[in-house]
mmCIF file of N, CA and C in Angstrom:
data_model
loop_
_atom_site.group_PDB
_atom_site.id
_atom_site.type_symbol
_atom_site.label_atom_id
_atom_site.label_comp_id
_atom_site.label_asym_id
_atom_site.label_seq_id
_atom_site.Cartn_x
_atom_site.Cartn_y
_atom_site.Cartn_z
ATOM 1 N N UNK A 94 83.649 95.809 123.121
ATOM 2 C CA UNK A 94 83.701 95.011 121.914
ATOM 3 C C UNK A 94 84.988 94.203 121.933
ATOM 4 N N UNK A 95 84.883 92.972 121.537
ATOM 5 C CA UNK A 95 86.046 92.106 121.389
ATOM 6 C C UNK A 95 86.350 91.999 119.903
ATOM 7 N N UNK A 96 87.572 92.349 119.532
ATOM 8 C CA UNK A 96 87.967 92.346 118.126
ATOM 9 C C UNK A 96 89.053 91.296 117.920
ATOM 10 N N UNK A 97 88.821 90.405 116.986
ATOM 11 C CA UNK A 97 89.771 89.341 116.686
ATOM 12 C C UNK A 97 90.463 89.664 115.365
ATOM 13 N N UNK A 98 91.785 89.587 115.367
ATOM 14 C CA UNK A 98 92.567 89.895 114.169
ATOM 15 C C UNK A 98 93.379 88.654 113.786
ATOM 16 N N UNK A 99 93.106 88.034 112.627
ATOM 17 C CA UNK A 99 93.855 86.836 112.263
ATOM 18 C C UNK A 99 95.306 87.104 111.853
ATOM 19 N N UNK A 100 95.581 88.299 111.328
ATOM 20 C CA UNK A 100 96.952 88.658 110.961
ATOM 21 C C UNK A 100 97.059 90.150 110.708
ATOM 22 N N UNK A 101 98.277 90.632 110.760
ATOM 23 C CA UNK A 101 98.565 92.017 110.421
ATOM 24 C C UNK A 101 99.837 92.030 109.582
ATOM 25 N N UNK A 102 100.253 93.194 109.187
ATOM 26 C CA UNK A 102 101.499 93.306 108.432
ATOM 27 C C UNK A 102 102.463 94.259 109.114
ATOM 28 N N UNK A 103 102.204 94.568 110.364
ATOM 29 C CA UNK A 103 103.096 95.485 111.053
ATOM 30 C C UNK A 103 103.723 94.824 112.272
ATOM 31 N N UNK A 104 104.802 95.380 112.735
ATOM 32 C CA UNK A 104 105.503 94.884 113.926
ATOM 33 C C UNK A 104 105.781 93.383 113.871
ATOM 34 N N UNK A 105 106.160 92.876 112.711
ATOM 35 C CA UNK A 105 106.469 91.460 112.594
ATOM 36 C C UNK A 105 105.244 90.572 112.683
ATOM 37 N N UNK A 106 104.069 91.104 112.396
ATOM 38 C CA UNK A 106 102.816 90.365 112.478
ATOM 39 C C UNK A 106 102.649 89.728 113.850
ATOM 40 N N UNK A 107 102.624 90.548 114.866
ATOM 41 C CA UNK A 107 102.441 90.028 116.218
ATOM 42 C C UNK A 107 100.989 89.658 116.509
ATOM 43 N N UNK A 108 100.112 89.751 115.511
ATOM 44 C CA UNK A 108 98.718 89.343 115.673
ATOM 45 C C UNK A 108 98.534 87.837 115.565
ATOM 46 N N UNK A 109 99.437 87.170 114.877
ATOM 47 C CA UNK A 109 99.338 85.722 114.672
ATOM 48 C C UNK A 109 100.349 85.021 115.558
ATOM 49 N N UNK A 110 99.897 84.067 116.391
ATOM 50 C CA UNK A 110 100.847 83.338 117.242
ATOM 51 C C UNK A 110 101.874 82.579 116.397
ATOM 52 N N UNK A 111 103.106 82.557 116.853
ATOM 53 C CA UNK A 111 104.190 81.918 116.101
ATOM 54 C C UNK A 111 103.926 80.441 115.840
ATOM 55 N N UNK A 112 103.271 79.746 116.782
ATOM 56 C CA UNK A 112 103.054 78.313 116.611
ATOM 57 C C UNK A 112 102.128 77.975 115.446
ATOM 58 N N UNK A 113 101.336 78.941 114.985
ATOM 59 C CA UNK A 113 100.453 78.703 113.830
ATOM 60 C C UNK A 113 101.269 78.246 112.623
ATOM 61 N N UNK A 114 102.459 78.795 112.479
ATOM 62 C CA UNK A 114 103.275 78.483 111.303
ATOM 63 C C UNK A 114 103.842 77.069 111.325
ATOM 64 N N UNK A 115 103.655 76.344 112.420
ATOM 65 C CA UNK A 115 104.062 74.936 112.462
ATOM 66 C C UNK A 115 103.134 74.056 111.633
ATOM 67 N N UNK A 116 101.879 74.483 111.454
ATOM 68 C CA UNK A 116 100.900 73.661 110.737
ATOM 69 C C UNK A 116 100.217 74.366 109.575
ATOM 70 N N UNK A 117 100.367 75.676 109.480
ATOM 71 C CA UNK A 117 99.656 76.453 108.463
ATOM 72 C C UNK A 117 100.650 77.008 107.443
ATOM 73 N N UNK A 118 100.355 76.870 106.131
ATOM 74 C CA UNK A 118 101.238 77.496 105.142
ATOM 75 C C UNK A 118 101.232 79.011 105.293
ATOM 76 N N UNK A 119 102.303 79.635 104.837
ATOM 77 C CA UNK A 119 102.418 81.083 105.011
ATOM 78 C C UNK A 119 102.811 81.774 103.714
ATOM 79 N N UNK A 120 102.629 83.074 103.729
ATOM 80 C CA UNK A 120 103.028 83.958 102.641
ATOM 81 C C UNK A 120 104.081 84.895 103.220
ATOM 82 N N UNK A 121 105.209 84.994 102.554
ATOM 83 C CA UNK A 121 106.268 85.896 102.991
ATOM 84 C C UNK A 121 106.598 86.844 101.846
ATOM 85 N N UNK A 122 106.726 88.113 102.178
ATOM 86 C CA UNK A 122 107.124 89.093 101.169
ATOM 87 C C UNK A 122 107.867 90.225 101.852
ATOM 88 N N UNK A 123 108.524 91.046 101.046
ATOM 89 C CA UNK A 123 109.285 92.169 101.574
ATOM 90 C C UNK A 123 108.532 93.458 101.317
ATOM 91 N N UNK A 124 108.373 94.226 102.376
ATOM 92 C CA UNK A 124 107.725 95.527 102.293
ATOM 93 C C UNK A 124 108.798 96.608 102.413
ATOM 94 N N UNK A 125 108.683 97.644 101.621
ATOM 95 C CA UNK A 125 109.668 98.725 101.685
ATOM 96 C C UNK A 125 109.600 99.469 103.009
ATOM 97 N N UNK A 126 108.446 99.477 103.657
ATOM 98 C CA UNK A 126 108.308 100.184 104.933
ATOM 99 C C UNK A 126 108.370 99.272 106.151
ATOM 100 N N UNK A 127 108.022 97.997 105.981
ATOM 101 C CA UNK A 127 107.920 97.091 107.130
ATOM 102 C C UNK A 127 108.984 95.998 107.172
ATOM 103 N N UNK A 128 109.722 95.847 106.086
ATOM 104 C CA UNK A 128 110.704 94.765 106.029
ATOM 105 C C UNK A 128 110.032 93.459 105.644
ATOM 106 N N UNK A 129 110.502 92.351 106.195
ATOM 107 C CA UNK A 129 109.936 91.044 105.875
ATOM 108 C C UNK A 129 108.621 90.851 106.606
ATOM 109 N N UNK A 130 107.604 90.487 105.849
ATOM 110 C CA UNK A 130 106.270 90.259 106.393
ATOM 111 C C UNK A 130 105.915 88.792 106.172
ATOM 112 N N UNK A 131 105.407 88.145 107.196
ATOM 113 C CA UNK A 131 104.970 86.751 107.102
ATOM 114 C C UNK A 131 103.564 86.653 107.664
ATOM 115 N N UNK A 132 102.654 86.102 106.868
ATOM 116 C CA UNK A 132 101.271 85.941 107.307
ATOM 117 C C UNK A 132 100.782 84.545 106.927
ATOM 118 N N UNK A 133 99.804 84.020 107.651
ATOM 119 C CA UNK A 133 99.286 82.695 107.316
ATOM 120 C C UNK A 133 98.404 82.739 106.068
ATOM 121 N N UNK A 134 98.335 81.626 105.367
ATOM 122 C CA UNK A 134 97.407 81.493 104.249
ATOM 123 C C UNK A 134 96.052 81.172 104.883
ATOM 124 N N UNK A 135 95.288 82.215 105.141
ATOM 125 C CA UNK A 135 94.065 82.059 105.933
ATOM 126 C C UNK A 135 92.981 81.264 105.217
ATOM 127 N N UNK A 136 93.045 81.138 103.914
ATOM 128 C CA UNK A 136 92.038 80.375 103.186
ATOM 129 C C UNK A 136 92.412 78.891 103.093
ATOM 130 N N UNK A 137 93.523 78.505 103.696
ATOM 131 C CA UNK A 137 93.936 77.090 103.664
ATOM 132 C C UNK A 137 93.111 76.267 104.661
ATOM 133 N N UNK A 138 92.984 74.971 104.384
ATOM 134 C CA UNK A 138 92.270 74.071 105.289
ATOM 135 C C UNK A 138 92.937 74.016 106.660
ATOM 136 N N UNK A 139 94.260 74.097 106.676
ATOM 137 C CA UNK A 139 94.991 74.045 107.946
ATOM 138 C C UNK A 139 94.650 75.248 108.823
ATOM 139 N N UNK A 140 94.613 76.424 108.219
ATOM 140 C CA UNK A 140 94.259 77.614 108.998
ATOM 141 C C UNK A 140 92.815 77.522 109.470
ATOM 142 N N UNK A 141 91.918 77.061 108.603
ATOM 143 C CA UNK A 141 90.504 76.936 108.981
ATOM 144 C C UNK A 141 90.349 76.059 110.213
ATOM 145 N N UNK A 142 91.083 74.967 110.281
ATOM 146 C CA UNK A 142 90.997 74.069 111.434
ATOM 147 C C UNK A 142 91.482 74.763 112.701
ATOM 148 N N UNK A 143 92.628 75.427 112.637
ATOM 149 C CA UNK A 143 93.184 76.115 113.805
ATOM 150 C C UNK A 143 92.303 77.285 114.242
ATOM 151 N N UNK A 144 91.856 78.071 113.284
ATOM 152 C CA UNK A 144 91.046 79.255 113.599
ATOM 153 C C UNK A 144 89.681 78.852 114.138
ATOM 154 N N UNK A 145 89.114 77.776 113.589
ATOM 155 C CA UNK A 145 87.831 77.278 114.082
ATOM 156 C C UNK A 145 87.935 76.888 115.549
ATOM 157 N N UNK A 146 88.979 76.171 115.895
ATOM 158 C CA UNK A 146 89.175 75.776 117.292
ATOM 159 C C UNK A 146 89.296 77.005 118.188
ATOM 160 N N UNK A 147 90.026 77.992 117.724
ATOM 161 C CA UNK A 147 90.214 79.225 118.494
ATOM 162 C C UNK A 147 88.890 79.964 118.693
ATOM 163 N N UNK A 148 88.121 80.129 117.619
ATOM 164 C CA UNK A 148 86.854 80.863 117.704
ATOM 165 C C UNK A 148 85.864 80.114 118.594
ATOM 166 N N UNK A 149 85.833 78.792 118.516
ATOM 167 C CA UNK A 149 84.941 78.019 119.382
ATOM 168 C C UNK A 149 85.312 78.199 120.855
ATOM 169 N N UNK A 150 86.603 78.194 121.154
ATOM 170 C CA UNK A 150 87.056 78.406 122.538
ATOM 171 C C UNK A 150 86.729 79.823 122.995
ATOM 172 N N UNK A 151 86.906 80.786 122.119
ATOM 173 C CA UNK A 151 86.590 82.175 122.434
ATOM 174 C C UNK A 151 85.096 82.330 122.740
ATOM 175 N N UNK A 152 84.268 81.668 121.961
ATOM 176 C CA UNK A 152 82.818 81.738 122.171
ATOM 177 C C UNK A 152 82.426 81.079 123.494
ATOM 178 N N UNK A 153 83.059 79.957 123.815
ATOM 179 C CA UNK A 153 82.757 79.315 125.101
ATOM 180 C C UNK A 153 83.060 80.257 126.260
ATOM 181 N N UNK A 154 84.099 81.041 126.113
ATOM 182 C CA UNK A 154 84.506 81.949 127.195
ATOM 183 C C UNK A 154 83.695 83.246 127.230
ATOM 184 N N UNK A 155 83.370 83.823 126.066
ATOM 185 C CA UNK A 155 82.808 85.170 126.039
ATOM 186 C C UNK A 155 81.377 85.299 125.511
ATOM 187 N N UNK A 156 80.796 84.255 124.945
ATOM 188 C CA UNK A 156 79.472 84.402 124.346
ATOM 189 C C UNK A 156 78.417 84.829 125.364
ATOM 190 N N UNK A 157 78.546 84.407 126.581
ATOM 191 C CA UNK A 157 77.572 84.800 127.600
ATOM 192 C C UNK A 157 78.162 85.731 128.661
ATOM 193 N N UNK A 158 79.317 86.288 128.366
ATOM 194 C CA UNK A 158 79.962 87.219 129.289
ATOM 195 C C UNK A 158 79.310 88.595 129.146
ATOM 196 N N UNK A 159 78.689 89.124 130.202
ATOM 197 C CA UNK A 159 77.991 90.410 130.091
ATOM 198 C C UNK A 159 78.914 91.603 129.864
ATOM 199 N N UNK A 160 80.213 91.443 130.083
ATOM 200 C CA UNK A 160 81.148 92.556 129.851
ATOM 201 C C UNK A 160 81.400 92.789 128.370
ATOM 202 N N UNK A 161 81.075 91.796 127.544
ATOM 203 C CA UNK A 161 81.299 91.906 126.097
ATOM 204 C C UNK A 161 79.937 92.041 125.417
ATOM 205 N N UNK A 162 79.737 93.162 124.739
ATOM 206 C CA UNK A 162 78.460 93.389 124.052
ATOM 207 C C UNK A 162 78.519 93.022 122.580
ATOM 208 N N UNK A 163 79.678 93.194 121.966
ATOM 209 C CA UNK A 163 79.824 92.968 120.532
ATOM 210 C C UNK A 163 81.075 92.147 120.265
ATOM 211 N N UNK A 164 81.034 91.391 119.175
ATOM 212 C CA UNK A 164 82.207 90.669 118.680
ATOM 213 C C UNK A 164 82.455 91.153 117.259
ATOM 214 N N UNK A 165 83.643 91.664 116.998
ATOM 215 C CA UNK A 165 83.985 92.048 115.632
ATOM 216 C C UNK A 165 84.612 90.857 114.940
ATOM 217 N N UNK A 166 84.030 90.466 113.828
ATOM 218 C CA UNK A 166 84.537 89.336 113.057
ATOM 219 C C UNK A 166 85.818 89.773 112.356
ATOM 220 N N UNK A 167 86.924 89.127 112.694
ATOM 221 C CA UNK A 167 88.202 89.444 112.075
ATOM 222 C C UNK A 167 88.402 88.613 110.827
ATOM 223 N N UNK A 168 88.483 89.243 109.690
ATOM 224 C CA UNK A 168 88.549 88.507 108.427
ATOM 225 C C UNK A 168 89.937 88.542 107.816
ATOM 226 N N UNK A 169 90.424 89.710 107.494
ATOM 227 C CA UNK A 169 91.696 89.804 106.786
ATOM 228 C C UNK A 169 92.699 90.672 107.499
ATOM 229 N N UNK A 170 93.429 91.442 106.737
ATOM 230 C CA UNK A 170 94.490 92.310 107.244
ATOM 231 C C UNK A 170 93.960 93.212 108.350
ATOM 232 N N UNK A 171 94.502 93.091 109.524
ATOM 233 C CA UNK A 171 94.092 93.906 110.652
ATOM 234 C C UNK A 171 92.657 93.659 111.092
ATOM 235 N N UNK A 172 92.053 92.570 110.638
ATOM 236 C CA UNK A 172 90.677 92.262 110.979
ATOM 237 C C UNK A 172 89.663 92.762 109.974
ATOM 238 N N UNK A 173 90.090 93.541 108.997
ATOM 239 C CA UNK A 173 89.172 94.123 108.020
ATOM 240 C C UNK A 173 88.856 93.139 106.894
ATOM 241 N N UNK A 174 88.090 93.599 105.921
ATOM 242 C CA UNK A 174 87.661 92.735 104.813
ATOM 243 C C UNK A 174 88.755 92.501 103.773
ATOM 244 N N UNK A 175 89.718 93.413 103.677
ATOM 245 C CA UNK A 175 90.729 93.266 102.627
ATOM 246 C C UNK A 175 91.761 92.212 103.011
ATOM 247 N N UNK A 176 92.333 91.584 102.002
ATOM 248 C CA UNK A 176 93.300 90.511 102.220
ATOM 249 C C UNK A 176 94.680 91.058 102.559
ATOM 250 N N UNK A 177 95.128 92.075 101.836
ATOM 251 C CA UNK A 177 96.493 92.591 102.038
ATOM 252 C C UNK A 177 96.604 93.991 101.471
ATOM 253 N N UNK A 178 97.685 94.662 101.863
ATOM 254 C CA UNK A 178 97.969 95.936 101.229
ATOM 255 C C UNK A 178 98.229 95.654 99.752
ATOM 256 N N UNK A 179 97.703 96.463 98.849
ATOM 257 C CA UNK A 179 97.646 96.088 97.443
ATOM 258 C C UNK A 179 98.958 95.975 96.686
ATOM 259 N N UNK A 180 99.962 96.734 97.024
ATOM 260 C CA UNK A 180 101.138 96.782 96.165
ATOM 261 C C UNK A 180 102.113 95.620 96.354
ATOM 262 N N UNK A 181 102.707 95.526 97.502
ATOM 263 C CA UNK A 181 103.802 94.588 97.702
ATOM 264 C C UNK A 181 103.350 93.144 97.887
ATOM 265 N N UNK A 182 102.121 92.937 98.304
ATOM 266 C CA UNK A 182 101.659 91.582 98.616
ATOM 267 C C UNK A 182 100.923 90.911 97.467
ATOM 268 N N UNK A 183 100.629 91.622 96.413
ATOM 269 C CA UNK A 183 99.801 91.069 95.340
ATOM 270 C C UNK A 183 100.384 89.785 94.752
ATOM 271 N N UNK A 184 101.599 89.823 94.283
ATOM 272 C CA UNK A 184 102.199 88.638 93.660
ATOM 273 C C UNK A 184 102.326 87.475 94.635
ATOM 274 N N UNK A 185 102.834 87.677 95.857
ATOM 275 C CA UNK A 185 102.897 86.555 96.802
ATOM 276 C C UNK A 185 101.519 85.974 97.139
ATOM 277 N N UNK A 186 100.491 86.798 97.236
ATOM 278 C CA UNK A 186 99.146 86.292 97.505
ATOM 279 C C UNK A 186 98.650 85.446 96.340
ATOM 280 N N UNK A 187 98.872 85.904 95.125
ATOM 281 C CA UNK A 187 98.439 85.138 93.959
ATOM 282 C C UNK A 187 99.178 83.809 93.873
ATOM 283 N N UNK A 188 100.465 83.812 94.179
ATOM 284 C CA UNK A 188 101.238 82.561 94.180
ATOM 285 C C UNK A 188 100.721 81.568 95.220
ATOM 286 N N UNK A 189 100.177 82.088 96.320
ATOM 287 C CA UNK A 189 99.662 81.234 97.394
ATOM 288 C C UNK A 189 98.230 80.761 97.125
ATOM 289 N N UNK A 190 97.687 81.122 95.969
ATOM 290 C CA UNK A 190 96.362 80.635 95.593
ATOM 291 C C UNK A 190 95.223 81.596 95.796
ATOM 292 N N UNK A 191 95.541 82.846 96.171
ATOM 293 C CA UNK A 191 94.477 83.817 96.371
ATOM 294 C C UNK A 191 93.772 84.096 95.054
ATOM 295 N N UNK A 192 92.461 84.114 95.112
ATOM 296 C CA UNK A 192 91.601 84.537 94.010
ATOM 297 C C UNK A 192 90.327 85.055 94.653
ATOM 298 N N UNK A 193 89.594 85.885 93.981
ATOM 299 C CA UNK A 193 88.388 86.459 94.557
ATOM 300 C C UNK A 193 87.407 85.365 94.990
ATOM 301 N N UNK A 194 87.266 84.341 94.176
ATOM 302 C CA UNK A 194 86.361 83.229 94.507
ATOM 303 C C UNK A 194 86.815 82.524 95.794
ATOM 304 N N UNK A 195 88.116 82.307 95.931
ATOM 305 C CA UNK A 195 88.681 81.669 97.131
ATOM 306 C C UNK A 195 88.463 82.561 98.348
ATOM 307 N N UNK A 196 88.726 83.859 98.198
ATOM 308 C CA UNK A 196 88.556 84.811 99.298
ATOM 309 C C UNK A 196 87.099 84.886 99.737
ATOM 310 N N UNK A 197 86.166 84.927 98.777
ATOM 311 C CA UNK A 197 84.741 84.979 99.115
ATOM 312 C C UNK A 197 84.302 83.733 99.879
ATOM 313 N N UNK A 198 84.789 82.577 99.470
ATOM 314 C CA UNK A 198 84.452 81.331 100.172
ATOM 315 C C UNK A 198 84.997 81.373 101.605
ATOM 316 N N UNK A 199 86.229 81.837 101.757
ATOM 317 C CA UNK A 199 86.834 81.971 103.087
ATOM 318 C C UNK A 199 85.982 82.885 103.970
ATOM 319 N N UNK A 200 85.571 84.042 103.453
ATOM 320 C CA UNK A 200 84.762 84.983 104.222
ATOM 321 C C UNK A 200 83.423 84.359 104.604
ATOM 322 N N UNK A 201 82.762 83.712 103.654
ATOM 323 C CA UNK A 201 81.474 83.067 103.943
ATOM 324 C C UNK A 201 81.611 82.027 105.049
ATOM 325 N N UNK A 202 82.644 81.199 104.967
ATOM 326 C CA UNK A 202 82.859 80.167 105.980
ATOM 327 C C UNK A 202 83.157 80.790 107.347
ATOM 328 N N UNK A 203 83.953 81.845 107.346
ATOM 329 C CA UNK A 203 84.323 82.496 108.594
ATOM 330 C C UNK A 203 83.114 83.150 109.265
ATOM 331 N N UNK A 204 82.309 83.842 108.489
ATOM 332 C CA UNK A 204 81.104 84.452 109.047
ATOM 333 C C UNK A 204 80.186 83.372 109.618
ATOM 334 N N UNK A 205 80.034 82.269 108.918
ATOM 335 C CA UNK A 205 79.235 81.154 109.415
ATOM 336 C C UNK A 205 79.773 80.597 110.719
ATOM 337 N N UNK A 206 81.096 80.514 110.823
ATOM 338 C CA UNK A 206 81.740 80.038 112.050
ATOM 339 C C UNK A 206 81.383 80.933 113.235
ATOM 340 N N UNK A 207 81.478 82.235 113.049
ATOM 341 C CA UNK A 207 81.138 83.172 114.117
ATOM 342 C C UNK A 207 79.650 83.078 114.478
ATOM 343 N N UNK A 208 78.779 83.055 113.460
ATOM 344 C CA UNK A 208 77.345 83.004 113.722
ATOM 345 C C UNK A 208 76.936 81.722 114.442
ATOM 346 N N UNK A 209 77.571 80.625 114.137
ATOM 347 C CA UNK A 209 77.187 79.373 114.787
ATOM 348 C C UNK A 209 77.732 79.261 116.212
ATOM 349 N N UNK A 210 78.730 80.047 116.567
ATOM 350 C CA UNK A 210 79.333 79.956 117.898
ATOM 351 C C UNK A 210 78.971 81.109 118.822
ATOM 352 N N UNK A 211 78.762 82.289 118.276
ATOM 353 C CA UNK A 211 78.368 83.436 119.100
ATOM 354 C C UNK A 211 76.866 83.660 118.916
ATOM 355 N N UNK A 212 76.083 82.962 119.713
ATOM 356 C CA UNK A 212 74.627 83.022 119.571
ATOM 357 C C UNK A 212 73.985 84.071 120.472
ATOM 358 N N UNK A 213 74.754 84.634 121.402
ATOM 359 C CA UNK A 213 74.216 85.621 122.346
ATOM 360 C C UNK A 213 74.819 87.018 122.159
ATOM 361 N N UNK A 214 75.626 87.202 121.155
ATOM 362 C CA UNK A 214 76.308 88.486 120.944
ATOM 363 C C UNK A 214 75.953 89.071 119.589
ATOM 364 N N UNK A 215 75.987 90.408 119.538
ATOM 365 C CA UNK A 215 75.892 91.096 118.268
ATOM 366 C C UNK A 215 77.231 90.948 117.551
ATOM 367 N N UNK A 216 77.193 90.658 116.268
ATOM 368 C CA UNK A 216 78.422 90.524 115.480
ATOM 369 C C UNK A 216 78.573 91.743 114.578
ATOM 370 N N UNK A 217 79.826 92.178 114.420
ATOM 371 C CA UNK A 217 80.152 93.374 113.656
ATOM 372 C C UNK A 217 81.211 93.021 112.628
ATOM 373 N N UNK A 218 81.072 93.563 111.426
ATOM 374 C CA UNK A 218 82.097 93.432 110.389
ATOM 375 C C UNK A 218 82.492 94.853 109.990
ATOM 376 N N UNK A 219 83.795 95.112 109.951
ATOM 377 C CA UNK A 219 84.292 96.414 109.528
ATOM 378 C C UNK A 219 84.830 96.291 108.111
ATOM 379 N N UNK A 220 84.355 97.145 107.242
ATOM 380 C CA UNK A 220 84.789 97.122 105.844
ATOM 381 C C UNK A 220 85.727 98.287 105.573
ATOM 382 N N UNK A 221 86.681 98.037 104.672
ATOM 383 C CA UNK A 221 87.572 99.109 104.252
ATOM 384 C C UNK A 221 87.469 99.290 102.768
#
């Protein structure tokens, strides 16, 4: 299974390439256990453009690769359905425009992106 993670909140968010922050707005907050956390605003148009290009390239490479049987759709924190850990990130997420309606639209668009590009693979979503 190939699992794609758009961002994490651990180890300095090494899941997101540093160059993403050149074009994508970000959310920064302080965690009592992790220190400063910086993640992209994944529901922004800028992130959608960058992530779409990435997923299309990934599909060109792996959609017909027999070594990969499943693709896990990476949506939020650590690839799961949730946006962030609930306590420390709530206010910064709300300031960045997060709302349930916005998050649902982002998820719908992302799932559509995967379905339109991975036509030969089983897709998996992990919920928390």
